[in-house]
Amino acid sequence: MAAGCAAGAGRDGGAVHGAPGAAGLRDPYFPKLGNGGYDVGHYGLTLSYEPSTRRLTGKAEITATATQDLSAFNLDFSGMTVRSATVDGAPAAVNRAGNELTLRPRRDIDKGARFVAVVTYEGVPKTITDTDGDEEGWVPTSDGALAVGEPTGSMAWFPGNHHPSDKATYDVTVTVPAGLKALSNGVRTAERKTADGRGVTSVWHSAEPMASYLAVLAIGRFDTSTTTALGGRVPVLNAVDPTAAAKSAGLLAKVPGILAEQERLFGPYPFSSAGVIVEREGDLGYALETQTRPILPVSSFNSPTLVHELAHQWFGNSVSPASWKDIWLNEGFATYGEWLYEERTAHLPAQKSFDHAFANDAVWDFPPAEPPTSEDLFSPPVYQRGAMVLHKLRQRVGDASFFEMLKGWPAKYRHGTASTRDFTDYAESMTDKDLSGLWDVWLYGDKKPAKP
């Protein structure tokens, strides 16, 4: 802390020399999401939740590096009450305006300086309804709560830089009443009773960078089991709501085999842990590829969806979108991952899946690389036509080059972010074939081609 304070001290004994960081990164669909002027390296979250009152108490310790001389900076944060804020141990002035929390440190922070902001807060977290009608943020359940964040919901339970372009490592410490469990991303490093015996505290460590929308917290009654995958080098922790246990056991047992097949296709698994969270019917309306530990309602816990969410660990989680306009790189790859898995394990050619998608009129509503609005980010063109782009690329360059790309792409941008332009440039660098017509028709084209 002392080192951070010294590094962040302003010139001329605290004289103003910086400027406020931008309140938003001008994402095409969420212009106020994320913030300028700094890059987060680590989040340390200490949380306590009481389901009977739905109150959350939290402390977020955010370690970041200034990318400009800063006089103030913003954090994305929706709802709840901020009790205090410090920067490098000194009280910081706090201002709230909508989903923007502005901290003004006692001294300006020099460009390149590492600093630590600590925000304490409490209240009843918000459930956010997406533009497409789905619920995210903090979702109360019959026996606890779920915290899920795609695309903007993570700001409902901790302050931060909530744009996928700013990834960080995480340590999450959660205390809940005895009898409940709290599941999060990464490796559980400790689980202990509180001193009064009325609660249990779980500690989770995510060593690899993670976009905030991929952070998960599942609180409730869960049956947990452990195994290993990929030659024993990756621990697997699964958690299942007891009401879903009987329906889930057979498919959960296949997780190590699915990961092994995907590693053969996509290259080395990018994380140090794996697993799945299966929720009871009605608690969550969709599956989500939360990093290292996807969460699925039991109604969606089927082989294609599980394969899709695990494929996201390479495509979307390790290689995250530079902006939300690049979401097809997540969903198109994960959908094609389904097609490839069926091709390899069920002997259903990917061409058959392509033909089925081609016949679906909904996939032609807009180009996968250009969703018209935020409501369209999770629509069929992004998923199905996104996968069709990859199948046409495979046909154009041949299997040898395509499967080399399929491993090379997540290797090149491992634990980073990438844009559509990054991908097209990468693909073109890996072949001597002209791909411009492919992009024009399948990735950016407005009309359905006459022939598949």
Short mmCIF file of C-alpha atoms in Angstrom, two decimals:
data_model
loop_
_atom_site.label_atom_id
_atom_site.label_comp_id
_atom_site.label_asym_id
_atom_site.label_seq_id
_atom_site.Cartn_x
_atom_site.Cartn_y
_atom_site.Cartn_z
CA MET A 1 0.00 0.00 0.00
CA ALA A 2 2.82 2.40 0.85
CA ALA A 3 4.49 1.76 -2.48
CA GLY A 4 1.27 2.44 -4.33
CA CYS A 5 0.76 5.68 -2.40
CA ALA A 6 4.23 6.92 -3.23
CA ALA A 7 3.85 6.05 -6.89
CA GLY A 8 0.53 7.80 -7.13
CA ALA A 9 1.52 11.01 -5.37
CA GLY A 10 1.01 14.12 -7.46
CA ARG A 11 3.81 16.38 -8.62
CA ASP A 12 4.46 19.70 -6.91
CA GLY A 13 3.17 18.52 -3.53
CA GLY A 14 -0.26 17.52 -4.81
CA ALA A 15 -0.83 20.30 -7.37
CA VAL A 16 -3.43 19.50 -10.00
CA HIS A 17 -1.86 18.23 -13.20
CA GLY A 18 -4.16 15.44 -14.31
CA ALA A 19 -7.59 15.27 -15.92
CA PRO A 20 -10.61 13.07 -15.19
CA GLY A 21 -10.72 9.72 -16.94
CA ALA A 22 -13.48 9.28 -19.49
CA ALA A 23 -16.87 8.13 -18.18
CA GLY A 24 -17.32 5.42 -20.80
CA LEU A 25 -15.40 3.79 -23.61
CA ARG A 26 -17.87 4.61 -26.41
CA ASP A 27 -18.78 1.00 -27.06
CA PRO A 28 -21.14 0.95 -30.07
CA TYR A 29 -23.99 -0.46 -27.97
CA PHE A 30 -23.10 0.62 -24.42
CA PRO A 31 -21.23 3.92 -24.74
CA LYS A 32 -21.11 4.55 -20.98
CA LEU A 33 -19.84 1.08 -20.14
CA GLY A 34 -16.24 0.93 -19.00
CA ASN A 35 -14.09 3.92 -18.14
CA GLY A 36 -11.00 5.64 -19.44
CA GLY A 37 -7.75 6.64 -17.78
CA TYR A 38 -6.79 3.39 -16.08
CA ASP A 39 -6.41 -0.35 -16.54
CA VAL A 40 -7.48 -2.76 -13.78
CA GLY A 41 -5.07 -5.54 -12.93
CA HIS A 42 -6.87 -7.19 -10.02
CA TYR A 43 -10.15 -7.21 -8.11
CA GLY A 44 -10.27 -8.32 -4.50
CA LEU A 45 -13.94 -8.69 -3.51
CA THR A 46 -15.06 -9.40 0.05
CA LEU A 47 -18.79 -10.05 0.23
CA SER A 48 -21.43 -11.11 2.74
CA TYR A 49 -24.99 -11.99 1.75
CA GLU A 50 -28.11 -12.61 3.81
CA PRO A 51 -30.82 -14.22 1.65
CA SER A 52 -33.61 -13.54 4.16
CA THR A 53 -33.17 -9.78 3.76
CA ARG A 54 -31.51 -9.88 0.33
CA ARG A 55 -28.83 -7.52 1.63
CA LEU A 56 -25.29 -7.62 0.34
CA THR A 57 -22.33 -6.07 2.15
CA GLY A 58 -19.22 -5.63 0.05
CA LYS A 59 -15.71 -4.30 -0.16
CA ALA A 60 -14.02 -4.00 -3.53
CA GLU A 61 -10.25 -3.53 -3.59
CA ILE A 62 -9.31 -2.53 -7.13
CA THR A 63 -5.65 -2.51 -8.16
CA ALA A 64 -5.09 -0.53 -11.34
CA THR A 65 -2.53 1.35 -13.40
CA ALA A 66 -3.16 4.89 -14.64
CA THR A 67 -2.98 5.26 -18.42
CA GLN A 68 -2.99 9.06 -18.17
CA ASP A 69 -2.40 11.67 -15.50
CA LEU A 70 -5.60 11.30 -13.45
CA SER A 71 -7.36 13.84 -11.28
CA ALA A 72 -10.46 11.62 -11.00
CA PHE A 73 -11.75 8.34 -12.41
CA ASN A 74 -15.03 6.53 -12.77
CA LEU A 75 -16.25 3.08 -11.82
CA ASP A 76 -19.37 1.42 -13.23
CA PHE A 77 -21.73 0.68 -10.33
CA SER A 78 -25.49 0.29 -10.29
CA GLY A 79 -27.52 0.64 -7.10
CA MET A 80 -26.60 0.02 -3.44
CA THR A 81 -25.10 2.58 -1.10
CA VAL A 82 -21.42 3.51 -1.07
CA ARG A 83 -20.21 3.83 2.51
CA SER A 84 -16.61 4.86 1.93
CA ALA A 85 -13.89 5.07 -0.70
CA THR A 86 -10.13 5.44 -0.50
CA VAL A 87 -7.32 5.68 -3.02
CA ASP A 88 -3.94 4.45 -1.79
CA GLY A 89 -5.24 4.53 1.76
CA ALA A 90 -6.41 8.15 1.75
CA PRO A 91 -10.11 9.12 1.69
CA ALA A 92 -11.39 9.96 -1.79
CA ALA A 93 -14.29 12.24 -2.70
CA VAL A 94 -17.26 10.26 -4.06
CA ASN A 95 -19.96 11.30 -6.51
CA ARG A 96 -22.83 9.17 -7.88
CA ALA A 97 -24.67 9.86 -11.14
CA GLY A 98 -26.71 7.01 -12.57
CA ASN A 99 -24.42 4.03 -13.03
CA GLU A 100 -21.28 6.14 -12.74
CA LEU A 101 -19.34 6.27 -9.47
CA THR A 102 -16.67 8.97 -9.60
CA LEU A 103 -13.70 8.93 -7.20
CA ARG A 104 -11.49 11.97 -6.81
CA PRO A 105 -8.28 11.06 -4.96
CA ARG A 106 -6.59 13.47 -2.56
CA ARG A 107 -3.66 13.73 -4.97
CA ASP A 108 -3.54 13.33 -8.73
CA ILE A 109 -2.24 10.00 -10.00
CA ASP A 110 0.66 10.03 -12.44
CA LYS A 111 0.43 8.20 -15.74
CA GLY A 112 1.96 4.75 -15.32
CA ALA A 113 1.46 4.71 -11.55
CA ARG A 114 -0.09 1.73 -9.85
CA PHE A 115 -2.85 2.62 -7.38
CA VAL A 116 -5.35 0.84 -5.16
CA ALA A 117 -8.95 2.02 -4.79
CA VAL A 118 -11.12 0.52 -2.05
CA VAL A 119 -14.90 0.96 -2.07
CA THR A 120 -17.18 -0.32 0.70
CA TYR A 121 -20.90 -0.62 -0.01
CA GLU A 122 -24.13 -2.29 1.07
CA GLY A 123 -27.76 -2.67 0.17
CA VAL A 124 -30.10 -4.79 -1.89
CA PRO A 125 -28.44 -5.42 -5.27
CA LYS A 126 -30.41 -4.73 -8.43
CA THR A 127 -31.75 -7.21 -10.92
CA ILE A 128 -31.16 -5.71 -14.36
CA THR A 129 -33.44 -6.48 -17.28
CA ASP A 130 -31.53 -6.57 -20.56
CA THR A 131 -32.71 -4.90 -23.72
CA ASP A 132 -33.63 -8.41 -24.93
CA GLY A 133 -35.75 -9.05 -21.82
CA ASP A 134 -33.42 -11.41 -19.92
CA GLU A 135 -32.58 -10.84 -16.26
CA GLU A 136 -28.99 -10.37 -15.12
CA GLY A 137 -27.09 -8.60 -12.40
CA TRP A 138 -28.16 -9.91 -8.99
CA VAL A 139 -30.99 -12.43 -9.36
CA PRO A 140 -32.59 -13.66 -6.09
CA THR A 141 -33.50 -17.35 -6.08
CA SER A 142 -35.62 -19.59 -3.90
CA ASP A 143 -32.60 -20.55 -1.78
CA GLY A 144 -30.08 -17.76 -2.37
CA ALA A 145 -29.02 -15.67 -5.35
CA LEU A 146 -27.23 -15.71 -8.68
CA ALA A 147 -24.88 -13.00 -9.91
CA VAL A 148 -24.50 -13.10 -13.70
CA GLY A 149 -23.26 -10.31 -15.87
CA GLU A 150 -23.58 -10.52 -19.66
CA PRO A 151 -23.48 -7.88 -20.98
CA THR A 152 -23.74 -5.25 -18.21
CA GLY A 153 -24.99 -6.97 -15.05
CA SER A 154 -21.70 -7.31 -13.17
CA MET A 155 -21.96 -3.62 -12.18
CA ALA A 156 -24.93 -4.60 -9.98
CA TRP A 157 -22.77 -6.40 -7.41
CA PHE A 158 -19.34 -4.78 -7.51
CA PRO A 159 -17.89 -1.49 -8.77
CA GLY A 160 -15.33 -1.70 -11.54
CA ASN A 161 -14.36 -1.13 -15.14
CA HIS A 162 -17.11 -3.26 -16.64
CA HIS A 163 -16.18 -3.35 -20.31
CA PRO A 164 -14.80 -6.63 -21.71
CA SER A 165 -11.70 -4.87 -23.00
CA ASP A 166 -10.40 -4.42 -19.43
CA LYS A 167 -9.69 -7.88 -18.04
CA ALA A 168 -8.26 -8.60 -14.59
CA THR A 169 -7.53 -11.38 -12.12
CA TYR A 170 -9.89 -11.92 -9.19
CA ASP A 171 -9.98 -13.02 -5.57
CA VAL A 172 -13.53 -13.39 -4.22
CA THR A 173 -14.30 -14.05 -0.56
CA VAL A 174 -17.98 -14.73 0.19
CA THR A 175 -19.75 -15.32 3.52
CA VAL A 176 -23.26 -16.83 3.54
CA PRO A 177 -25.44 -18.44 6.21
CA ALA A 178 -24.51 -21.96 7.35
CA GLY A 179 -26.15 -24.61 5.21
CA LEU A 180 -25.61 -22.65 1.99
CA LYS A 181 -22.69 -22.64 -0.42
CA ALA A 182 -21.20 -19.84 -2.49
CA LEU A 183 -19.68 -20.81 -5.85
CA SER A 184 -17.55 -18.55 -8.01
CA ASN A 185 -14.91 -18.70 -10.74
CA GLY A 186 -11.51 -20.32 -10.55
CA VAL A 187 -10.13 -22.43 -7.71
CA ARG A 188 -11.69 -22.59 -4.25
CA THR A 189 -8.71 -22.03 -1.96
CA ALA A 190 -10.55 -22.15 1.38
CA GLU A 191 -13.91 -22.89 2.94
CA ARG A 192 -14.42 -22.34 6.65
CA LYS A 193 -17.07 -21.68 9.28
CA THR A 194 -17.36 -18.19 10.71
CA ALA A 195 -16.27 -17.67 14.31
CA ASP A 196 -19.86 -17.69 15.58
CA GLY A 197 -20.70 -20.84 13.61
CA ARG A 198 -23.64 -19.16 11.88
CA GLY A 199 -22.03 -18.75 8.51
CA VAL A 200 -19.55 -20.21 6.07
CA THR A 201 -16.89 -18.33 4.14
CA SER A 202 -15.58 -19.47 0.76
CA VAL A 203 -12.50 -18.06 -0.96
CA TRP A 204 -12.06 -18.24 -4.73
CA HIS A 205 -9.00 -17.37 -6.81
CA SER A 206 -9.02 -16.69 -10.57
CA ALA A 207 -5.40 -16.56 -11.68
CA GLU A 208 -6.06 -15.82 -15.35
CA PRO A 209 -7.48 -12.50 -16.59
CA MET A 210 -11.26 -12.33 -16.80
CA ALA A 211 -13.73 -9.87 -18.29
CA SER A 212 -16.13 -8.76 -15.57
CA TYR A 213 -19.23 -10.01 -17.41
CA LEU A 214 -17.84 -13.54 -16.98
CA ALA A 215 -17.68 -13.33 -13.19
CA VAL A 216 -20.25 -15.52 -11.43
CA LEU A 217 -21.54 -15.97 -7.92
CA ALA A 218 -24.06 -18.71 -7.14
CA ILE A 219 -25.42 -18.85 -3.60
CA GLY A 220 -27.75 -21.61 -2.46
CA ARG A 221 -27.97 -25.27 -1.60
CA PHE A 222 -25.67 -27.21 -3.90
CA ASP A 223 -24.28 -30.71 -4.11
CA THR A 224 -20.63 -30.44 -5.13
CA SER A 225 -18.31 -33.02 -6.62
CA THR A 226 -14.72 -32.97 -7.80
CA THR A 227 -12.69 -34.78 -10.42
CA THR A 228 -9.88 -33.91 -12.82
CA ALA A 229 -9.56 -33.43 -16.57
CA LEU A 230 -6.91 -33.27 -19.26
CA GLY A 231 -4.55 -35.85 -17.87
CA GLY A 232 -5.18 -34.84 -14.27
CA ARG A 233 -3.68 -31.38 -14.63
CA VAL A 234 -6.98 -29.44 -14.40
CA PRO A 235 -9.20 -29.79 -11.31
CA VAL A 236 -12.94 -29.93 -12.04
CA LEU A 237 -15.47 -28.77 -9.45
CA ASN A 238 -19.15 -29.17 -10.29
CA ALA A 239 -22.08 -27.82 -8.28
CA VAL A 240 -25.67 -28.94 -8.76
CA ASP A 241 -28.89 -27.83 -7.14
CA PRO A 242 -30.19 -30.92 -5.29
CA THR A 243 -33.45 -30.82 -7.26
CA ALA A 244 -31.46 -31.18 -10.49
CA ALA A 245 -28.96 -33.81 -9.33
CA ALA A 246 -30.68 -36.88 -10.77
CA LYS A 247 -31.07 -35.31 -14.22
CA SER A 248 -27.51 -33.99 -14.30
CA ALA A 249 -25.26 -36.83 -13.18
CA GLY A 250 -24.78 -38.56 -16.52
CA LEU A 251 -23.89 -35.42 -18.46
CA LEU A 252 -21.64 -34.04 -15.72
CA ALA A 253 -19.57 -37.19 -16.00
CA LYS A 254 -18.85 -36.27 -19.63
CA VAL A 255 -17.24 -32.89 -18.84
CA PRO A 256 -13.64 -34.21 -18.81
CA GLY A 257 -14.18 -36.00 -22.13
CA ILE A 258 -15.70 -32.91 -23.75
CA LEU A 259 -12.77 -30.78 -22.60
CA ALA A 260 -10.32 -33.34 -23.96
CA GLU A 261 -12.00 -33.32 -27.37
CA GLN A 262 -12.08 -29.52 -27.41
CA GLU A 263 -8.43 -29.31 -26.45
CA ARG A 264 -7.62 -31.47 -29.47
CA LEU A 265 -9.54 -29.04 -31.66
CA PHE A 266 -8.75 -25.67 -30.08
CA GLY A 267 -5.36 -26.14 -28.45
CA PRO A 268 -4.37 -26.07 -24.77
CA TYR A 269 -7.18 -25.41 -22.30
CA PRO A 270 -6.57 -21.80 -21.21
CA PHE A 271 -7.45 -21.99 -17.50
CA SER A 272 -6.25 -23.67 -14.32
CA SER A 273 -9.67 -25.01 -13.28
CA ALA A 274 -12.97 -26.14 -14.79
CA GLY A 275 -16.46 -27.17 -13.82
CA VAL A 276 -20.18 -26.52 -14.22
CA ILE A 277 -22.94 -25.02 -12.06
CA VAL A 278 -26.40 -26.50 -12.67
CA GLU A 279 -29.31 -24.49 -11.28
CA ARG A 280 -32.85 -25.57 -10.51
CA GLU A 281 -35.70 -24.90 -12.88
CA GLY A 282 -36.93 -21.30 -12.79
CA ASP A 283 -33.92 -19.68 -11.13
CA LEU A 284 -32.22 -18.66 -14.39
CA GLY A 285 -33.67 -18.41 -17.87
CA TYR A 286 -30.53 -19.08 -19.93
CA ALA A 287 -27.08 -20.69 -19.90
CA LEU A 288 -23.97 -18.53 -19.57
CA GLU A 289 -20.30 -19.27 -20.23
CA THR A 290 -19.02 -17.83 -16.93
CA GLN A 291 -15.25 -18.29 -16.86
CA THR A 292 -13.98 -21.74 -15.81
CA ARG A 293 -17.43 -22.67 -14.49
CA PRO A 294 -20.39 -22.15 -16.87
CA ILE A 295 -23.81 -21.88 -15.26
CA LEU A 296 -26.81 -23.63 -16.79
CA PRO A 297 -30.42 -24.10 -15.69
CA VAL A 298 -31.36 -27.77 -15.61
CA SER A 299 -33.80 -27.17 -18.49
CA SER A 300 -30.82 -26.22 -20.71
CA PHE A 301 -28.42 -28.82 -19.35
CA ASN A 302 -28.06 -30.87 -22.51
CA SER A 303 -25.08 -31.96 -24.55
CA PRO A 304 -25.17 -29.23 -27.27
CA THR A 305 -25.49 -26.41 -24.72
CA LEU A 306 -22.77 -27.82 -22.47
CA VAL A 307 -20.42 -28.21 -25.45
CA HIS A 308 -21.23 -24.63 -26.50
CA GLU A 309 -20.52 -23.12 -23.07
CA LEU A 310 -17.29 -25.09 -22.63
CA ALA A 311 -16.11 -24.01 -26.10
CA HIS A 312 -16.51 -20.44 -24.90
CA GLN A 313 -13.62 -20.99 -22.50
CA TRP A 314 -11.37 -20.58 -25.55
CA PHE A 315 -13.62 -18.31 -27.61
CA GLY A 316 -15.04 -15.43 -25.57
CA ASN A 317 -13.38 -16.10 -22.23
CA SER A 318 -9.69 -16.45 -23.05
CA VAL A 319 -10.08 -14.42 -26.26
CA SER A 320 -12.64 -11.79 -25.28
CA PRO A 321 -14.36 -9.27 -27.56
CA ALA A 322 -12.64 -5.91 -27.98
CA SER A 323 -16.14 -4.39 -28.06
CA TRP A 324 -19.65 -5.80 -27.93
CA LYS A 325 -19.84 -5.43 -31.71
CA ASP A 326 -17.39 -8.35 -31.89
CA ILE A 327 -19.74 -10.74 -30.06
CA TRP A 328 -20.02 -13.04 -33.09
CA LEU A 329 -16.41 -14.09 -32.36
CA ASN A 330 -17.75 -15.54 -29.11
CA GLU A 331 -20.98 -17.06 -30.32
CA GLY A 332 -20.04 -18.04 -33.85
CA PHE A 333 -17.01 -19.99 -32.66
CA ALA A 334 -18.92 -21.64 -29.80
CA THR A 335 -21.73 -22.62 -32.17
CA TYR A 336 -19.25 -24.05 -34.65
CA GLY A 337 -17.72 -25.87 -31.71
CA GLU A 338 -21.09 -27.63 -31.35
CA TRP A 339 -21.07 -28.55 -35.04
CA LEU A 340 -17.53 -29.92 -34.83
CA TYR A 341 -18.29 -31.92 -31.70
CA GLU A 342 -21.27 -33.52 -33.41
CA GLU A 343 -19.16 -34.15 -36.50
CA ARG A 344 -16.51 -35.94 -34.47
CA THR A 345 -18.65 -37.79 -31.94
CA ALA A 346 -22.03 -38.29 -33.65
CA HIS A 347 -20.77 -38.47 -37.25
CA LEU A 348 -23.05 -35.60 -38.27
CA PRO A 349 -21.14 -33.60 -40.90
CA ALA A 350 -20.80 -29.89 -40.16
CA GLN A 351 -22.23 -29.33 -43.65
CA LYS A 352 -25.55 -30.74 -42.42
CA SER A 353 -25.58 -28.24 -39.56
CA PHE A 354 -24.69 -25.49 -42.04
CA ASP A 355 -27.55 -26.50 -44.34
CA HIS A 356 -30.00 -26.48 -41.45
CA ALA A 357 -28.89 -22.99 -40.42
CA PHE A 358 -28.98 -21.74 -44.02
CA ALA A 359 -32.65 -22.69 -44.23
CA ASN A 360 -33.53 -20.63 -41.15
CA ASP A 361 -34.85 -17.26 -42.35
CA ALA A 362 -33.99 -15.63 -39.00
CA VAL A 363 -30.25 -15.91 -39.61
CA TRP A 364 -30.52 -13.45 -42.49
CA ASP A 365 -31.95 -10.57 -40.45
CA PHE A 366 -28.57 -8.79 -40.35
CA PRO A 367 -24.83 -9.52 -40.88
CA PRO A 368 -23.20 -11.25 -37.88
CA ALA A 369 -20.49 -8.59 -37.62
CA GLU A 370 -22.99 -5.72 -37.56
CA PRO A 371 -25.90 -6.25 -35.12
CA PRO A 372 -28.21 -3.24 -35.53
CA THR A 373 -28.85 -2.63 -31.80
CA SER A 374 -28.00 -4.05 -28.39
CA GLU A 375 -31.24 -6.04 -28.56
CA ASP A 376 -29.74 -8.04 -31.42
CA LEU A 377 -26.47 -9.11 -29.79
CA PHE A 378 -27.76 -12.58 -28.90
CA SER A 379 -29.88 -13.25 -31.99
CA PRO A 380 -29.61 -16.09 -34.56
CA PRO A 381 -27.38 -14.21 -37.05
CA VAL A 382 -24.69 -13.81 -34.38
CA TYR A 383 -24.74 -17.51 -33.48
CA GLN A 384 -25.80 -19.46 -36.55
CA ARG A 385 -24.54 -17.20 -39.31
CA GLY A 386 -21.40 -16.59 -37.27
CA ALA A 387 -20.77 -20.35 -37.40
CA MET A 388 -21.58 -20.32 -41.11
CA VAL A 389 -18.77 -17.81 -41.67
CA LEU A 390 -16.35 -20.28 -40.12
CA HIS A 391 -17.66 -23.18 -42.18
CA LYS A 392 -17.24 -21.20 -45.40
CA LEU A 393 -13.72 -20.30 -44.26
CA ARG A 394 -13.02 -24.00 -43.73
CA GLN A 395 -14.25 -24.78 -47.22
CA ARG A 396 -12.22 -21.98 -48.74
CA VAL A 397 -8.85 -22.74 -47.13
CA GLY A 398 -9.20 -26.52 -46.62
CA ASP A 399 -9.24 -28.57 -43.44
CA ALA A 400 -5.49 -28.48 -42.80
CA SER A 401 -5.27 -24.68 -42.80
CA PHE A 402 -8.62 -24.22 -41.06
CA PHE A 403 -7.82 -26.45 -38.11
CA GLU A 404 -4.43 -24.76 -37.82
CA MET A 405 -6.30 -21.44 -37.56
CA LEU A 406 -8.71 -22.94 -35.03
CA LYS A 407 -5.78 -23.54 -32.68
CA GLY A 408 -3.71 -20.55 -33.71
CA TRP A 409 -6.39 -17.91 -33.13
CA PRO A 410 -6.92 -18.59 -29.40
CA ALA A 411 -3.15 -19.03 -29.00
CA LYS A 412 -2.38 -15.65 -30.58
CA TYR A 413 -4.84 -13.72 -28.37
CA ARG A 414 -4.71 -15.96 -25.27
CA HIS A 415 -6.03 -14.07 -22.22
CA GLY A 416 -6.48 -10.95 -24.34
CA THR A 417 -9.11 -9.23 -26.44
CA ALA A 418 -9.62 -9.15 -30.19
CA SER A 419 -11.84 -7.53 -32.80
CA THR A 420 -13.43 -8.75 -36.00
CA ARG A 421 -10.70 -6.96 -37.94
CA ASP A 422 -8.09 -8.80 -35.88
CA PHE A 423 -9.68 -12.08 -36.90
CA THR A 424 -9.99 -11.34 -40.60
CA ASP A 425 -6.39 -10.08 -40.67
CA TYR A 426 -5.26 -13.22 -38.85
CA ALA A 427 -7.11 -15.55 -41.21
CA GLU A 428 -5.71 -13.76 -44.25
CA SER A 429 -2.19 -14.03 -42.83
CA MET A 430 -2.58 -17.82 -42.58
CA THR A 431 -3.48 -18.50 -46.21
CA ASP A 432 -2.64 -17.40 -49.72
CA LYS A 433 -6.32 -17.61 -50.70
CA ASP A 434 -8.29 -14.41 -51.31
CA LEU A 435 -10.88 -14.18 -48.51
CA SER A 436 -12.35 -10.78 -49.34
CA GLY A 437 -15.39 -12.22 -51.11
CA LEU A 438 -16.08 -14.54 -48.19
CA TRP A 439 -16.14 -11.64 -45.73
CA ASP A 440 -18.27 -9.51 -48.07
CA VAL A 441 -20.96 -12.17 -48.48
CA TRP A 442 -21.02 -14.12 -45.24
CA LEU A 443 -19.68 -11.76 -42.56
CA TYR A 444 -20.92 -8.36 -43.78
CA GLY A 445 -23.44 -9.17 -46.52
CA ASP A 446 -27.03 -7.94 -46.12
CA LYS A 447 -28.67 -10.53 -48.38
CA LYS A 448 -29.05 -14.30 -48.35
CA PRO A 449 -26.85 -15.83 -51.06
CA ALA A 450 -28.61 -17.70 -53.84
CA LYS A 451 -26.75 -20.93 -52.97
CA PRO A 452 -25.14 -22.16 -49.72
#
